[in-house]
C-alpha positions as a LaTeX table, in Angstrom:
\begin{tabular}{lrrr}
\hline
Residue & $x$ (\AA) & $y$ (\AA) & $z$ (\AA) \\
\hline
Met1 & $-102.73$ & 29.59 & $-84.61$ \\
Thr2 & $-100.89$ & 28.65 & $-81.46$ \\
Ser3 & $-103.36$ & 29.51 & $-78.67$ \\
Leu4 & $-106.95$ & 30.39 & $-77.80$ \\
Ser5 & $-107.67$ & 32.45 & $-74.68$ \\
Asp6 & $-110.66$ & 33.29 & $-72.52$ \\
Leu7 & $-113.01$ & 30.65 & $-73.92$ \\
Ala8 & $-116.24$ & 30.59 & $-71.99$ \\
Ala9 & $-117.88$ & 27.39 & $-70.75$ \\
Pro10 & $-121.35$ & 28.51 & $-69.46$ \\
Ala11 & $-123.48$ & 26.67 & $-67.01$ \\
Lys12 & $-127.14$ & 25.75 & $-67.56$ \\
Leu13 & $-130.38$ & 25.63 & $-65.65$ \\
Asn14 & $-133.22$ & 23.18 & $-66.00$ \\
Leu15 & $-136.27$ & 25.46 & $-66.00$ \\
Phe16 & $-138.22$ & 22.28 & $-65.31$ \\
Leu17 & $-137.29$ & 18.56 & $-65.25$ \\
His18 & $-140.00$ & 15.99 & $-65.69$ \\
Val19 & $-139.52$ & 12.22 & $-65.54$ \\
Leu20 & $-141.98$ & 10.57 & $-67.94$ \\
Gly21 & $-141.08$ & 6.94 & $-67.37$ \\
Arg22 & $-138.21$ & 4.48 & $-67.44$ \\
Arg23 & $-136.91$ & 2.29 & $-70.26$ \\
Ala24 & $-136.32$ & $-1.39$ & $-70.05$ \\
Asp25 & $-132.52$ & $-0.76$ & $-69.73$ \\
Gly26 & $-133.09$ & 1.39 & $-66.65$ \\
Tyr27 & $-132.57$ & 4.77 & $-68.28$ \\
His28 & $-135.17$ & 7.41 & $-67.29$ \\
Leu29 & $-137.17$ & 9.21 & $-69.90$ \\
Leu30 & $-136.94$ & 12.93 & $-69.35$ \\
Glu31 & $-138.40$ & 16.19 & $-70.55$ \\
Ser32 & $-136.80$ & 19.52 & $-69.76$ \\
Val33 & $-135.82$ & 22.92 & $-70.93$ \\
Phe34 & $-132.15$ & 23.72 & $-70.70$ \\
Val35 & $-131.16$ & 27.41 & $-70.57$ \\
Leu36 & $-127.64$ & 28.75 & $-70.78$ \\
Ile37 & $-126.63$ & 31.30 & $-68.12$ \\
Asp38 & $-123.73$ & 33.70 & $-67.76$ \\
Trp39 & $-122.12$ & 31.85 & $-64.84$ \\
Ala40 & $-119.14$ & 30.32 & $-66.70$ \\
Asp41 & $-115.82$ & 28.64 & $-66.44$ \\
Thr42 & $-112.89$ & 30.04 & $-68.45$ \\
Leu43 & $-110.53$ & 27.94 & $-70.56$ \\
His44 & $-107.21$ & 28.73 & $-72.31$ \\
Leu45 & $-105.77$ & 26.40 & $-74.95$ \\
Glu46 & $-102.20$ & 26.29 & $-76.17$ \\
Leu47 & $-100.95$ & 24.17 & $-79.02$ \\
Arg48 & $-98.42$ & 21.47 & $-78.44$ \\
His49 & $-96.44$ & 19.74 & $-81.16$ \\
Asp50 & $-95.49$ & 16.75 & $-79.12$ \\
Gly51 & $-99.01$ & 15.24 & $-78.93$ \\
Gln52 & $-99.20$ & 15.57 & $-75.16$ \\
Leu53 & $-102.37$ & 16.67 & $-73.42$ \\
Gln54 & $-101.89$ & 18.48 & $-70.12$ \\
Arg55 & $-104.48$ & 20.19 & $-67.92$ \\
His56 & $-103.58$ & 23.14 & $-65.63$ \\
Asp57 & $-105.88$ & 24.31 & $-62.83$ \\
Leu58 & $-105.93$ & 28.02 & $-62.45$ \\
Gly59 & $-108.53$ & 27.82 & $-59.66$ \\
Pro60 & $-109.82$ & 24.92 & $-57.62$ \\
Glu61 & $-108.07$ & 21.60 & $-58.20$ \\
Leu62 & $-109.97$ & 19.18 & $-60.47$ \\
Pro63 & $-109.87$ & 15.38 & $-60.65$ \\
Ala64 & $-106.77$ & 14.04 & $-62.33$ \\
Asp65 & $-108.57$ & 12.75 & $-65.41$ \\
Asp66 & $-111.56$ & 15.05 & $-65.77$ \\
Leu67 & $-114.07$ & 15.27 & $-68.61$ \\
Cys68 & $-111.92$ & 17.93 & $-70.39$ \\
Leu69 & $-108.98$ & 15.62 & $-70.75$ \\
Arg70 & $-111.24$ & 12.78 & $-71.82$ \\
Ala71 & $-112.86$ & 15.04 & $-74.46$ \\
Ala72 & $-109.49$ & 16.16 & $-75.70$ \\
Arg73 & $-108.20$ & 12.58 & $-75.90$ \\
Ser74 & $-111.35$ & 11.44 & $-77.70$ \\
Leu75 & $-110.99$ & 14.13 & $-80.36$ \\
Gln76 & $-107.30$ & 13.52 & $-80.75$ \\
Gln77 & $-107.83$ & 9.80 & $-81.28$ \\
Ala78 & $-110.84$ & 10.11 & $-83.48$ \\
Ser79 & $-109.26$ & 12.76 & $-85.71$ \\
Gly80 & $-105.76$ & 11.24 & $-85.83$ \\
Thr81 & $-104.07$ & 14.54 & $-85.28$ \\
Ser82 & $-100.54$ & 14.63 & $-84.06$ \\
Phe83 & $-101.10$ & 17.83 & $-82.11$ \\
Gly84 & $-101.55$ & 18.09 & $-78.36$ \\
Ala85 & $-102.55$ & 20.95 & $-76.07$ \\
Asp86 & $-102.11$ & 22.56 & $-72.74$ \\
Ile87 & $-105.62$ & 23.13 & $-71.29$ \\
Ser88 & $-105.86$ & 25.70 & $-68.52$ \\
Ile89 & $-109.12$ & 25.98 & $-66.63$ \\
Phe90 & $-110.36$ & 28.69 & $-64.23$ \\
Lys91 & $-113.24$ & 26.91 & $-62.44$ \\
His92 & $-116.08$ & 29.32 & $-61.50$ \\
Val93 & $-119.11$ & 27.07 & $-61.80$ \\
Pro94 & $-119.55$ & 24.90 & $-58.76$ \\
Trp95 & $-119.38$ & 21.12 & $-59.37$ \\
Gly96 & $-122.08$ & 18.76 & $-58.01$ \\
Ala97 & $-124.61$ & 21.50 & $-58.67$ \\
Gly98 & $-126.80$ & 20.12 & $-61.49$ \\
Met99 & $-125.59$ & 23.04 & $-63.65$ \\
Gly100 & $-123.57$ & 20.98 & $-66.17$ \\
Gly101 & $-120.25$ & 22.60 & $-65.45$ \\
Gly102 & $-118.07$ & 19.64 & $-66.29$ \\
Ser103 & $-120.02$ & 18.89 & $-69.39$ \\
Ser104 & $-119.79$ & 22.47 & $-70.53$ \\
Asp105 & $-115.99$ & 22.42 & $-70.02$ \\
Ala106 & $-115.76$ & 19.33 & $-72.21$ \\
Ala107 & $-117.88$ & 20.94 & $-74.90$ \\
Thr108 & $-115.77$ & 24.10 & $-74.95$ \\
Thr109 & $-112.65$ & 21.98 & $-75.04$ \\
Leu110 & $-113.97$ & 20.12 & $-78.15$ \\
Leu111 & $-115.08$ & 23.34 & $-79.93$ \\
Gly112 & $-111.78$ & 25.02 & $-79.09$ \\
Leu113 & $-109.46$ & 22.19 & $-80.05$ \\
Asn114 & $-111.42$ & 21.68 & $-83.30$ \\
Arg115 & $-110.30$ & 25.22 & $-84.22$ \\
Leu116 & $-106.81$ & 25.18 & $-82.63$ \\
Trp117 & $-105.93$ & 21.87 & $-84.35$ \\
Gly118 & $-107.47$ & 23.04 & $-87.69$ \\
Leu119 & $-109.71$ & 19.92 & $-87.86$ \\
Asn120 & $-112.79$ & 21.70 & $-89.28$ \\
Trp121 & $-115.04$ & 19.01 & $-87.90$ \\
Ser122 & $-118.79$ & 19.69 & $-88.32$ \\
Arg123 & $-121.13$ & 20.30 & $-85.42$ \\
Glu124 & $-122.75$ & 16.88 & $-86.13$ \\
Gln125 & $-119.32$ & 15.19 & $-85.82$ \\
Leu126 & $-118.64$ & 16.97 & $-82.52$ \\
Leu127 & $-122.12$ & 16.10 & $-81.25$ \\
Ser128 & $-121.61$ & 12.42 & $-81.97$ \\
Leu129 & $-118.32$ & 12.48 & $-80.04$ \\
Gly130 & $-119.80$ & 14.53 & $-77.18$ \\
Ala131 & $-122.70$ & 12.11 & $-76.72$ \\
Arg132 & $-120.19$ & 9.40 & $-75.84$ \\
Leu133 & $-118.71$ & 11.64 & $-73.12$ \\
Gly134 & $-121.85$ & 12.57 & $-71.22$ \\
Ala135 & $-125.56$ & 13.23 & $-71.62$ \\
Asp136 & $-125.27$ & 17.06 & $-71.23$ \\
Val137 & $-122.25$ & 17.60 & $-73.48$ \\
Pro138 & $-124.26$ & 17.67 & $-76.81$ \\
Phe139 & $-126.41$ & 20.47 & $-75.44$ \\
Phe140 & $-123.41$ & 22.72 & $-74.93$ \\
Ile141 & $-122.01$ & 21.83 & $-78.34$ \\
Gly142 & $-125.39$ & 22.57 & $-79.93$ \\
Gly143 & $-125.05$ & 26.13 & $-78.80$ \\
His144 & $-128.67$ & 27.11 & $-78.20$ \\
Asn145 & $-131.21$ & 26.81 & $-75.43$ \\
Ala146 & $-133.20$ & 23.67 & $-75.98$ \\
Phe147 & $-136.24$ & 21.51 & $-75.29$ \\
Val148 & $-134.83$ & 18.21 & $-74.15$ \\
Glu149 & $-136.44$ & 14.79 & $-74.48$ \\
Gly150 & $-135.68$ & 11.11 & $-74.32$ \\
Ile151 & $-132.68$ & 10.32 & $-72.03$ \\
Gly152 & $-131.18$ & 13.71 & $-72.97$ \\
Glu153 & $-130.25$ & 12.94 & $-76.51$ \\
Lys154 & $-133.19$ & 14.69 & $-78.27$ \\
Leu155 & $-132.48$ & 18.43 & $-78.49$ \\
Thr156 & $-134.87$ & 20.98 & $-80.10$ \\
Pro157 & $-133.32$ & 24.48 & $-80.25$ \\
Ile158 & $-135.75$ & 27.05 & $-78.82$ \\
Asp159 & $-135.91$ & 30.74 & $-78.11$ \\
Val160 & $-136.20$ & 31.58 & $-74.49$ \\
Pro161 & $-137.32$ & 35.02 & $-73.40$ \\
Pro162 & $-134.53$ & 36.88 & $-71.43$ \\
Gln163 & $-134.65$ & 36.11 & $-67.78$ \\
Arg164 & $-132.62$ & 36.77 & $-64.64$ \\
Phe165 & $-132.06$ & 34.24 & $-61.95$ \\
Ala166 & $-130.72$ & 34.06 & $-58.39$ \\
Val167 & $-128.68$ & 30.86 & $-58.25$ \\
Ile168 & $-127.34$ & 29.40 & $-54.97$ \\
Lys169 & $-125.58$ & 26.17 & $-54.03$ \\
Pro170 & $-124.92$ & 24.81 & $-50.60$ \\
Pro171 & $-121.54$ & 23.01 & $-50.06$ \\
Gln172 & $-123.00$ & 19.55 & $-50.30$ \\
Ala173 & $-123.10$ & 17.57 & $-53.60$ \\
Ile174 & $-125.53$ & 14.67 & $-54.24$ \\
Ala175 & $-124.77$ & 11.51 & $-56.14$ \\
Thr176 & $-127.08$ & 11.47 & $-59.19$ \\
Ala177 & $-127.42$ & 7.67 & $-58.96$ \\
Ala178 & $-128.71$ & 7.93 & $-55.42$ \\
Ile179 & $-131.47$ & 10.38 & $-56.53$ \\
Phe180 & $-132.61$ & 8.37 & $-59.53$ \\
Ser181 & $-132.81$ & 5.22 & $-57.44$ \\
Ser182 & $-135.01$ & 6.90 & $-54.77$ \\
Asp183 & $-138.67$ & 5.92 & $-54.46$ \\
Leu184 & $-139.48$ & 9.63 & $-54.10$ \\
Val185 & $-138.80$ & 10.29 & $-57.83$ \\
Thr186 & $-142.06$ & 10.69 & $-59.74$ \\
Arg187 & $-141.84$ & 8.71 & $-62.94$ \\
Asp188 & $-145.14$ & 9.24 & $-64.64$ \\
Thr189 & $-145.42$ & 12.96 & $-65.33$ \\
Lys190 & $-147.44$ & 13.66 & $-68.46$ \\
Pro191 & $-145.60$ & 15.16 & $-71.47$ \\
Ala192 & $-145.65$ & 18.94 & $-71.92$ \\
Ile193 & $-147.24$ & 20.50 & $-75.00$ \\
Val194 & $-145.01$ & 23.03 & $-76.68$ \\
Ser195 & $-147.03$ & 25.54 & $-78.76$ \\
Gly196 & $-145.81$ & 28.71 & $-80.42$ \\
Ser197 & $-143.47$ & 30.83 & $-78.35$ \\
Leu198 & $-141.79$ & 28.96 & $-75.42$ \\
Ala199 & $-143.39$ & 31.48 & $-73.18$ \\
Asp200 & $-146.67$ & 29.69 & $-74.06$ \\
Thr201 & $-145.42$ & 26.25 & $-73.08$ \\
Val202 & $-148.11$ & 24.49 & $-71.15$ \\
Cys203 & $-149.29$ & 21.03 & $-70.27$ \\
Glu204 & $-152.81$ & 19.82 & $-69.77$ \\
Gln205 & $-152.73$ & 20.16 & $-65.99$ \\
Asn206 & $-150.80$ & 23.40 & $-65.83$ \\
Ser207 & $-151.55$ & 26.70 & $-67.60$ \\
Lys208 & $-148.37$ & 28.48 & $-66.48$ \\
Ser209 & $-145.78$ & 29.65 & $-68.94$ \\
Leu210 & $-142.05$ & 29.20 & $-68.39$ \\
Leu211 & $-141.85$ & 32.83 & $-67.38$ \\
Asp212 & $-144.30$ & 32.10 & $-64.59$ \\
Gly213 & $-142.66$ & 28.89 & $-63.30$ \\
Phe214 & $-144.15$ & 26.21 & $-65.55$ \\
Gly215 & $-143.66$ & 22.64 & $-64.45$ \\
His216 & $-141.51$ & 21.27 & $-61.62$ \\
Asn217 & $-138.46$ & 19.12 & $-60.96$ \\
Asp218 & $-139.32$ & 15.51 & $-60.35$ \\
Leu219 & $-135.99$ & 14.89 & $-58.71$ \\
Gln220 & $-136.33$ & 17.61 & $-56.11$ \\
Ala221 & $-138.14$ & 15.63 & $-53.38$ \\
Ala222 & $-135.52$ & 12.86 & $-53.49$ \\
Ala223 & $-132.76$ & 15.45 & $-53.40$ \\
Glu224 & $-134.22$ & 17.24 & $-50.40$ \\
Ala225 & $-134.58$ & 13.90 & $-48.57$ \\
Leu226 & $-130.93$ & 13.12 & $-49.18$ \\
Cys227 & $-129.63$ & 16.62 & $-48.62$ \\
Pro228 & $-131.51$ & 18.91 & $-46.16$ \\
Glu229 & $-129.46$ & 21.87 & $-47.40$ \\
Val230 & $-131.38$ & 21.73 & $-50.63$ \\
Thr231 & $-134.59$ & 22.43 & $-48.63$ \\
Gln232 & $-132.80$ & 25.23 & $-46.80$ \\
Ala233 & $-131.65$ & 26.73 & $-50.14$ \\
Arg234 & $-135.18$ & 26.41 & $-51.56$ \\
Gln235 & $-136.73$ & 28.06 & $-48.49$ \\
Trp236 & $-134.19$ & 30.92 & $-48.49$ \\
Leu237 & $-135.00$ & 31.78 & $-52.19$ \\
Glu238 & $-138.70$ & 31.48 & $-51.60$ \\
Gln239 & $-138.46$ & 34.03 & $-48.81$ \\
Ala240 & $-136.21$ & 36.35 & $-50.84$ \\
Phe241 & $-137.87$ & 36.12 & $-54.28$ \\
Gly242 & $-141.18$ & 34.36 & $-53.91$ \\
Asn243 & $-140.21$ & 31.25 & $-55.96$ \\
Ser244 & $-137.55$ & 28.57 & $-56.15$ \\
Arg245 & $-136.69$ & 25.32 & $-57.90$ \\
Met246 & $-133.75$ & 22.91 & $-57.94$ \\
Thr247 & $-131.84$ & 22.55 & $-61.16$ \\
Gly248 & $-130.89$ & 19.07 & $-62.58$ \\
Ser249 & $-130.17$ & 16.64 & $-59.84$ \\
Gly250 & $-128.97$ & 19.42 & $-57.52$ \\
Ser251 & $-127.71$ & 20.63 & $-55.23$ \\
Ala252 & $-128.05$ & 24.17 & $-56.78$ \\
Val253 & $-131.40$ & 25.99 & $-56.51$ \\
Phe254 & $-132.57$ & 28.98 & $-58.48$ \\
Ala255 & $-135.23$ & 31.66 & $-58.37$ \\
Arg256 & $-136.69$ & 33.82 & $-61.14$ \\
Val257 & $-136.23$ & 37.52 & $-60.39$ \\
Glu258 & $-136.78$ & 40.80 & $-62.16$ \\
Glu259 & $-134.68$ & 43.93 & $-62.50$ \\
Asn260 & $-137.28$ & 46.36 & $-61.40$ \\
Gly261 & $-139.58$ & 44.35 & $-59.23$ \\
Ala262 & $-142.36$ & 44.22 & $-61.85$ \\
Gly263 & $-145.19$ & 41.76 & $-61.46$ \\
Asn264 & $-145.17$ & 39.54 & $-58.46$ \\
Arg265 & $-141.38$ & 39.19 & $-58.23$ \\
Pro266 & $-139.13$ & 41.43 & $-56.22$ \\
Met267 & $-136.28$ & 43.40 & $-57.68$ \\
Ala268 & $-132.99$ & 41.40 & $-58.18$ \\
Thr269 & $-130.31$ & 42.31 & $-55.68$ \\
Glu270 & $-126.81$ & 40.91 & $-55.14$ \\
Leu271 & $-126.34$ & 37.80 & $-53.01$ \\
Glu272 & $-122.84$ & 38.54 & $-51.73$ \\
Gly273 & $-122.71$ & 38.60 & $-47.93$ \\
Lys274 & $-126.28$ & 37.17 & $-47.52$ \\
Leu275 & $-125.64$ & 33.45 & $-47.89$ \\
Pro276 & $-124.75$ & 30.97 & $-45.16$ \\
Glu277 & $-120.95$ & 30.24 & $-44.72$ \\
Gly278 & $-119.70$ & 27.97 & $-47.40$ \\
Trp279 & $-122.48$ & 28.59 & $-49.84$ \\
Val280 & $-121.95$ & 30.15 & $-53.23$ \\
Gly281 & $-124.38$ & 32.13 & $-55.29$ \\
Arg282 & $-124.76$ & 34.60 & $-58.13$ \\
Met283 & $-127.32$ & 36.75 & $-59.92$ \\
Cys284 & $-127.33$ & 35.39 & $-63.46$ \\
His285 & $-128.77$ & 36.32 & $-66.87$ \\
Ser286 & $-129.92$ & 33.78 & $-69.38$ \\
Leu287 & $-127.93$ & 33.70 & $-72.66$ \\
Val288 & $-129.47$ & 33.78 & $-76.18$ \\
Glu289 & $-126.78$ & 31.39 & $-77.37$ \\
His290 & $-123.45$ & 29.81 & $-76.33$ \\
Pro291 & $-120.55$ & 32.22 & $-76.74$ \\
Leu292 & $-118.87$ & 29.69 & $-79.11$ \\
Ala293 & $-122.04$ & 28.89 & $-81.04$ \\
Gly294 & $-120.47$ & 29.95 & $-84.29$ \\
Trp295 & $-117.38$ & 27.78 & $-83.90$ \\
Ala296 & $-118.90$ & 24.74 & $-85.66$ \\
Ser297 & $-121.21$ & 24.54 & $-88.68$ \\
\hline
\end{tabular}
């Protein structure tokens, strides 16, 4: 095998994001549901025999030493392989969005190079390596939608009913550290109770299921204070689809929509030509599993 082409690196949405507290070391204790969506970057990997690792940007220019190169270097060093790779990335998912784009690219890099280099590492080995790269990387390596706990390291695979989302992002990005240090972040949300199907997820104070907008994002108020465009995005989606919520630490915001306008939600329509200048957005479907879910055992 000398190359692997058109490898997908899908983004994720946080259907809710609760902050339950903070540990003595300053890390926040979180609870969330991560859902894969079909807004994805595309990677191409080519084998090198000289041990060199090179990244080639087919779309927007990325930082010189991005998470993909760090992931490739970590796997190369940990495995002891003499191979290298040319890593070409077509970036579709906006960065600074709270959608995990960089982490997903790193996960796809690890999964792809594991196969290209013939390493046959297990998923557990890749998960351990991914956890040292970033909190979201293990989720994408895991390959399935997940209920997330702790500081992001506890992943419970779950089945999420198919959903469609309108996702938009204003040009601005927000520093995650600035949000978590804000006094506007709620840090005492009570844990959710997961029972039966995820559609039945409830907490003691909220009887809504995920399909009806269960929970909230405890980082949203801080993000809106730091970036008024997040408020603008939220209001735009509220007007268009009757609901909205920020994902992760922002600045992307999403709304649940339906194909045929059933229930209380309007029919999904395309976003092209409707957003303010400089904004990006897409109508997205949730994924049952990561496109490379079967690439590690």
